[in-house]
Coordinates of C-alpha atoms in Angstrom, one line a residue:
X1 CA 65.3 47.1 65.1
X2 CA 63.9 45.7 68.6
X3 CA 64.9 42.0 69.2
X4 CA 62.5 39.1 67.5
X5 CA 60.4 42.0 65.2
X6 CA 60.1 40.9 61.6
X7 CA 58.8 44.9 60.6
X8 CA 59.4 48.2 62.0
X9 CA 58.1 51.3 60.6
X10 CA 58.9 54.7 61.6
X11 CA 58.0 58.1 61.2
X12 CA 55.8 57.1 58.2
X13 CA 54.4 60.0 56.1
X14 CA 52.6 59.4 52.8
X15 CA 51.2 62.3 50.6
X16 CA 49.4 62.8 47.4
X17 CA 49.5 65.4 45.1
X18 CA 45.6 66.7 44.0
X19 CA 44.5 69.3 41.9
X20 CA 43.5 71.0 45.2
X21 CA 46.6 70.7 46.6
X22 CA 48.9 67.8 48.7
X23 CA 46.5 65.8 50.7
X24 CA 49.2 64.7 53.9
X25 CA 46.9 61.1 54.0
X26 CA 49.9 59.0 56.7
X27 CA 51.2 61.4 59.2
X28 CA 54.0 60.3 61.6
X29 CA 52.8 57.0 61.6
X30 CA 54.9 54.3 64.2
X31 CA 54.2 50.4 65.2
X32 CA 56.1 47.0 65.2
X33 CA 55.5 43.3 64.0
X34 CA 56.2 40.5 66.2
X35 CA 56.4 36.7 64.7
X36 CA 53.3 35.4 64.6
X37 CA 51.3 38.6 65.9
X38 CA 48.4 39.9 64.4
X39 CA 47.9 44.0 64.7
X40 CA 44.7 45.8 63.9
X41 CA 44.7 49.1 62.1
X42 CA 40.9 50.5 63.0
X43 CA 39.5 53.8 62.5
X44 CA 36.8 54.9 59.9
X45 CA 37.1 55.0 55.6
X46 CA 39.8 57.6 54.9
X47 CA 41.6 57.5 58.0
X48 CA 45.5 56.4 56.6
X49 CA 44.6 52.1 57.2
X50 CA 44.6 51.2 53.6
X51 CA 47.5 54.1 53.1
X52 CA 49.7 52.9 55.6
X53 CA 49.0 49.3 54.5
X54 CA 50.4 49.8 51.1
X55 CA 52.8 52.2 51.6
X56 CA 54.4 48.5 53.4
X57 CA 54.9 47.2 49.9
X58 CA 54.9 50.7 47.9
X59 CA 52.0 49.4 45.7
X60 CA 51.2 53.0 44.5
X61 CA 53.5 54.7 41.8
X62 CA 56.3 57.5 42.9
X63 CA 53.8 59.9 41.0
X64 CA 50.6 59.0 42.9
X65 CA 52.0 58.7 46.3
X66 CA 55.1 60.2 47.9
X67 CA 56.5 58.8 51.4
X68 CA 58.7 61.1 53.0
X69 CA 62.7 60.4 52.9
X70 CA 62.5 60.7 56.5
X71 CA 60.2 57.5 56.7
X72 CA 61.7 53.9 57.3
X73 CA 60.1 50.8 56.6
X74 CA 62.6 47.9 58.0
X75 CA 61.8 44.1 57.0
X76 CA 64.1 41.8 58.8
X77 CA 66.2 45.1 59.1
X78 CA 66.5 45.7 55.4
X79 CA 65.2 48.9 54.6
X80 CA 61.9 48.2 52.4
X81 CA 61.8 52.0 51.0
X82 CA 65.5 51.5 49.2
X83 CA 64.8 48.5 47.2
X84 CA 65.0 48.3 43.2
X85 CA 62.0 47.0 41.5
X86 CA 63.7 43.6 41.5
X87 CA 64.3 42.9 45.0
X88 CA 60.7 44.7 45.6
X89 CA 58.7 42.2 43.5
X90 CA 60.9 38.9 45.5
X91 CA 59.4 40.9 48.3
X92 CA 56.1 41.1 47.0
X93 CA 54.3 37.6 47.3
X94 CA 57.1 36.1 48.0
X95 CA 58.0 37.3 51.8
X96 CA 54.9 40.0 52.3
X97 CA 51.7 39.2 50.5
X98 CA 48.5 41.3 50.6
X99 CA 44.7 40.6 50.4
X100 CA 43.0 43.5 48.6
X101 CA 39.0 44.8 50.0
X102 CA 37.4 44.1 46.5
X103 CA 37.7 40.3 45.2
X104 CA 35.5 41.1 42.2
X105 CA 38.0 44.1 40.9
X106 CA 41.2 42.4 42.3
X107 CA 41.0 38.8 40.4
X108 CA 41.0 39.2 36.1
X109 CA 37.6 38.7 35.2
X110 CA 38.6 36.8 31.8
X111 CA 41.0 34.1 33.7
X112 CA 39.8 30.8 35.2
X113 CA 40.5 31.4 39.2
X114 CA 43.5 28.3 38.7
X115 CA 45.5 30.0 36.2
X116 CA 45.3 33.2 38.2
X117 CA 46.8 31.1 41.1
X118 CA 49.3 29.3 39.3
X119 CA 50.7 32.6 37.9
X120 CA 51.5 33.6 41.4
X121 CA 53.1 30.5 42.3
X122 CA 55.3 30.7 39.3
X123 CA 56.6 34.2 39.2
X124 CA 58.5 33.3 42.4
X125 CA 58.9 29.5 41.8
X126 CA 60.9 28.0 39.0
X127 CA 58.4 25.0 38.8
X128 CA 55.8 23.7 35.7
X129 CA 52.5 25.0 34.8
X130 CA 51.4 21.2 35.9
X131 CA 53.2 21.7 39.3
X132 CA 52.0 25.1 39.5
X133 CA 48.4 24.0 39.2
X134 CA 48.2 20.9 41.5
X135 CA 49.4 23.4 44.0
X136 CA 47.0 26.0 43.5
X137 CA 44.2 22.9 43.9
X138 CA 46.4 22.5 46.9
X139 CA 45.4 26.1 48.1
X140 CA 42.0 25.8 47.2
X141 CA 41.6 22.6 49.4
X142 CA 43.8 24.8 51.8
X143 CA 41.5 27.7 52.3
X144 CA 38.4 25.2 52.6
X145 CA 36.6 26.0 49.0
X146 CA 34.7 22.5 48.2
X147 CA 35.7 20.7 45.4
X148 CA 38.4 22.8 44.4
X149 CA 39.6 20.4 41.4
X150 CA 36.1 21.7 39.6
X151 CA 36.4 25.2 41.0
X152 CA 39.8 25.9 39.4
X153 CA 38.1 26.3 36.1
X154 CA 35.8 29.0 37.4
X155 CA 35.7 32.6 36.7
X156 CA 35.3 34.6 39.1
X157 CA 31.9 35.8 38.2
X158 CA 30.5 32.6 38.6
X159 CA 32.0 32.3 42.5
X160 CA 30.5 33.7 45.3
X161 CA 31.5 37.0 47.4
X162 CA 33.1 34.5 50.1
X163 CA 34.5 32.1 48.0
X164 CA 36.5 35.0 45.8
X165 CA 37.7 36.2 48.8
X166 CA 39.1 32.9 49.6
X167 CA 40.5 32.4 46.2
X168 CA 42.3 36.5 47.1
X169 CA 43.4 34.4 50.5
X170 CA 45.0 31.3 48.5
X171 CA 46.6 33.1 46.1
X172 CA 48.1 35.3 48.7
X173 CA 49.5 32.4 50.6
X174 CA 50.7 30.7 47.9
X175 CA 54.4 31.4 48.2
X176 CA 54.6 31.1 52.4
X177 CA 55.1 34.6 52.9
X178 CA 55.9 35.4 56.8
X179 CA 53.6 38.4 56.8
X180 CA 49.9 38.5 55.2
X181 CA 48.4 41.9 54.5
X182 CA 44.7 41.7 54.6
X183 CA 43.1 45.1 53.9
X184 CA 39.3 45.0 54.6
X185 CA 38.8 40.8 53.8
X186 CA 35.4 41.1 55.4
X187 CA 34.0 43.6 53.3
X188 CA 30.6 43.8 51.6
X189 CA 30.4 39.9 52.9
X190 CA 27.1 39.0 55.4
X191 CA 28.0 38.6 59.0
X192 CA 28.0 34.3 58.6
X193 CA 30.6 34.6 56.6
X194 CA 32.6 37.2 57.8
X195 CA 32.9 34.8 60.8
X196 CA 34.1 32.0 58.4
X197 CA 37.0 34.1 56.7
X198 CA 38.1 35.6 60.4
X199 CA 38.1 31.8 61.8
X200 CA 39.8 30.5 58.4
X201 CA 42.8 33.3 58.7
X202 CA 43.5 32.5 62.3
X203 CA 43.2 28.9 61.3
X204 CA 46.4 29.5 58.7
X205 CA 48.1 32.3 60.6
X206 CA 48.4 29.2 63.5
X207 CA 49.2 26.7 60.7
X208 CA 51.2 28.6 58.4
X209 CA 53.4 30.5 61.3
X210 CA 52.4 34.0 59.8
X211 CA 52.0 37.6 60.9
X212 CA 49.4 39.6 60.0
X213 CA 48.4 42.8 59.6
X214 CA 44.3 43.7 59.4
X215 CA 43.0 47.0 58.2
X216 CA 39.3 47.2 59.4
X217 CA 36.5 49.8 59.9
X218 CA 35.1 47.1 62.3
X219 CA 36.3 46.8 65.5
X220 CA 33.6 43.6 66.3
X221 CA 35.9 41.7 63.2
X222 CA 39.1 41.5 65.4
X223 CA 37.8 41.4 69.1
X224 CA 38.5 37.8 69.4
X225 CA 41.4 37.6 66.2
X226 CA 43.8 40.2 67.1
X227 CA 46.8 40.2 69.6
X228 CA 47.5 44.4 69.0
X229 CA 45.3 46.9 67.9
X230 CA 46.1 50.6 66.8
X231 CA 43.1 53.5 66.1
X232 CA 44.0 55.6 63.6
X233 CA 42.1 58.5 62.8
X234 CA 42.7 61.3 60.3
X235 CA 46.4 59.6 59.3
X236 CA 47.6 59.1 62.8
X237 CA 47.7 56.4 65.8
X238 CA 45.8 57.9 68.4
X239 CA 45.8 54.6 70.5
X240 CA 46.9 51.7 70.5
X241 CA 47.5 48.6 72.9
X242 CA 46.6 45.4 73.4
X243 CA 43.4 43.9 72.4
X244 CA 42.2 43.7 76.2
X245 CA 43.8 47.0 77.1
X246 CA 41.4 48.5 74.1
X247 CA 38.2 46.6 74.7
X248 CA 38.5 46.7 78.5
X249 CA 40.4 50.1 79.3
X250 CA 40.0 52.2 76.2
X251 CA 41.3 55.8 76.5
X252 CA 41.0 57.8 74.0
X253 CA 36.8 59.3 72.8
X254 CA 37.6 58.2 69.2
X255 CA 38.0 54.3 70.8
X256 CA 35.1 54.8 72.8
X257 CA 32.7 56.6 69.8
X258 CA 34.1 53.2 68.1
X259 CA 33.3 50.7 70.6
X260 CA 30.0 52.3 71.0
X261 CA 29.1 51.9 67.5
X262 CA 29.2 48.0 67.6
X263 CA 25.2 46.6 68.3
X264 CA 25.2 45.2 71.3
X265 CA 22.6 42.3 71.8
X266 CA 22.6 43.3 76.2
X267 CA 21.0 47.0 74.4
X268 CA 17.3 47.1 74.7
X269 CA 15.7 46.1 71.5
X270 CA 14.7 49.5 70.2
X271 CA 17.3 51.5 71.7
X272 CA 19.5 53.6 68.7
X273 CA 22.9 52.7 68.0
X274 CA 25.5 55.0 68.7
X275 CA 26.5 57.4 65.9
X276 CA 29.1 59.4 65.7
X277 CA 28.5 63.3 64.7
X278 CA 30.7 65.2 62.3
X279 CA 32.9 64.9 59.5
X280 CA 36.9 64.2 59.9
X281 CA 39.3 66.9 59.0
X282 CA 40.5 68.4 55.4
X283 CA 43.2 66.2 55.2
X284 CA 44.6 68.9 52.7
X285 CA 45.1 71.6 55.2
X286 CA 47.4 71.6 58.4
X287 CA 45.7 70.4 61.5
X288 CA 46.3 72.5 64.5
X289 CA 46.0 70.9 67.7
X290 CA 43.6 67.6 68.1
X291 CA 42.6 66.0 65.2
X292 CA 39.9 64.6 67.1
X293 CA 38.6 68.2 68.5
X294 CA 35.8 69.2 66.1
X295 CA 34.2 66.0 66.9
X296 CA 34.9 65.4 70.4
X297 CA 32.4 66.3 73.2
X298 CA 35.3 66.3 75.9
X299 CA 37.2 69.3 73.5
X300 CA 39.2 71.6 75.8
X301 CA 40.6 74.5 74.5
X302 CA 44.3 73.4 74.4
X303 CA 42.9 70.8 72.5
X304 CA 41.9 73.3 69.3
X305 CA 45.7 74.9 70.1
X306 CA 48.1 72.5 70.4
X307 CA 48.5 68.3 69.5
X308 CA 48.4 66.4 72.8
X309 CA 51.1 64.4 74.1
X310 CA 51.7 60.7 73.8
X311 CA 50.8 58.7 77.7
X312 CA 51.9 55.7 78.8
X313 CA 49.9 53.2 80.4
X314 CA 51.9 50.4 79.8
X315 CA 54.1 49.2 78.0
X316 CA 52.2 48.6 74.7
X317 CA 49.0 51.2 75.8
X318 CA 49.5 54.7 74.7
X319 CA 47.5 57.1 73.6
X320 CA 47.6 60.2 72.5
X321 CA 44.3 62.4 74.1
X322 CA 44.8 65.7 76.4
X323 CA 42.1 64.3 78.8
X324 CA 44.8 62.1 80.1
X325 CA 47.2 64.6 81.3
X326 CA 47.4 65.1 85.0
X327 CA 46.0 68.7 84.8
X328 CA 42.5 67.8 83.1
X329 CA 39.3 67.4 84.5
X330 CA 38.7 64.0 86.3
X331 CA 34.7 63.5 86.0
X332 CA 35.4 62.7 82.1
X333 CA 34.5 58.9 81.6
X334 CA 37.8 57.1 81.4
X335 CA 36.7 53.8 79.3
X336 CA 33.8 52.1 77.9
X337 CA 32.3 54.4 74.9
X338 CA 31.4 57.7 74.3
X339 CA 28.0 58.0 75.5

């Protein structure tokens, strides 16, 4: 493992077996975690985010989900993807904790929100259920939910969409863990508050000392949150870089297609917003060349043949696009959106 990284996965590959077949949903997937970094994984619904996410903590069964024994997942250069169920669950919640996209289906709807909490706190703390509870008021007073000595006796149905997903972000803190997993936390929430949650998780990443890792379809939710951010698209990294090397110097048409898809308030008022044509590959069948192709208006014909080659830019940009070999045609736009 490189110096100062706290995760390392490599070669990721993640498969599940379907009554049509073996959908291949993580392909060859690669990226690092830095102490207190925060790294984007953005591309559309179905693209490997949530997959990948997981696959960190192996939160889908040995019969649902299969990662490839040529994979490595490397925590503090212990390898994640050899652990019993023992040292997995000290793991879980304890070190690496993870936000789920629904609040409503992840919290038990016949627990009070405070004995939800305190069960966290207690499977990897040997304290009281009288300790445990003052500290999950703690965490509620913590992630900003008023009066949370009342709201500890709630149920989640009679909480809001915002305030659930706060409860989701205490309950996930509750141990300290060095790395939070937050898979879609803005979800189904209006754009107010989506702005409160993204403010409130850099607020405890900066407090707490944490890593994180956010898996959004939005690349608007992390313009001003994230440090890194990698594209994925039908289970692979097809960019990735720094935030201001992909909002500035974007180089691949997927990232562009993406960036042009956030409304832009410099847009006249009844202009369209952009919309990207198409359907993403049959994950169940081999791809042959681009994954992108199908859908790309720059498509080449060694594009449809044969996968393009990763380029450098820099140290963290690289993408993976044919247009950026020296031999391809130079009046393609190189940045900015699709158009």
């Amino acid at each position: 493992m490189s110096m100062g990284n706290i995760l390392e996965v490599k070669n990721l590959h993640v498969s599940f077996k379907s009554y049509a077949g073996t959908v291949k949903a993580v392909r060859g997937v690669d990226f690092v975690l830095g102490p207190q970094q925060t790294l984007a994984m953005v591309g559309e619904s179905g693209c490997g985010k949530t997959v990948t996410a997981k696959s960190i903590l192996r939160l889908f069964g040995r019969t649902s989900g299969e990662i490839s024994k040529d994979s490595s997942i490397l925590f503090h250069d212990e390898e994640l993807l050899n652990l019993n169920k023992r040292k997995l669950s000290e793991i879980r919640g304890g070190k690496i904790s993870m936000i789920f996209q629904d609040s409503m289906t992840s919290l038990n709807p016949t627990m009070r929100v405070g004995k939800q909490i305190a069960e966290c706190i207690r499977l990897h703390n040997k304290i009281s259920r009288e300790e445990a509870m003052k500290k999950a008021c703690d965490l509620l007073r913590l992630v900003e939910i008023p009066n949370p000595e009342e709201r500890l006796k709630n149920f989640p149905h009679q909480m809001s969409g915002g305030m659930r997903q706060r409860v989701m972000i205490a309950m996930a803190l509750s141990c300290n863990p060095e790395v939070l997993i937050a898979d879609e936390p803005t979800t189904a929430l209006d754009v107010t508050i989506q702005a409160q949650l993204i403010d409130l998780l850099r607020s405890l990443r900066e407090r707490m000392g944490m890593s994180v890792i956010l898996v959004t379809h939005d690349l608007g939710v992390v313009a001003d949150f994230a440090d890194y951010i990698q594209v994925m698209y039908a289970g692979q990294i097809v960019e990735r870089g720094t935030k201001e090397e992909i909002f500035k110097d974007p180089k691949h048409p997927y990232t562009w297609a993406l960036l042009d898809s956030i409304p832009n308030r410099s847009q006249p008022r009844k202009s369209r917003l952009y919309s990207l044509k198409g359907t993403p590959p049959n994950l169940l069948l081999p791809i042959e060349g681009c994954p992108f192709a199908a859908r790309c208006r720059y498509c080449m014909p060694v594009c449809k043949k044969q996968a393009p080659t990763e380029t450098s830019f820099s140290d963290s940009h690289r993408v993976n696009c044919w247009l950026n070999h020296p031999m391809a045609p130079k009046d393609v736009r190189k940045g900015g959106g699709a158009q």
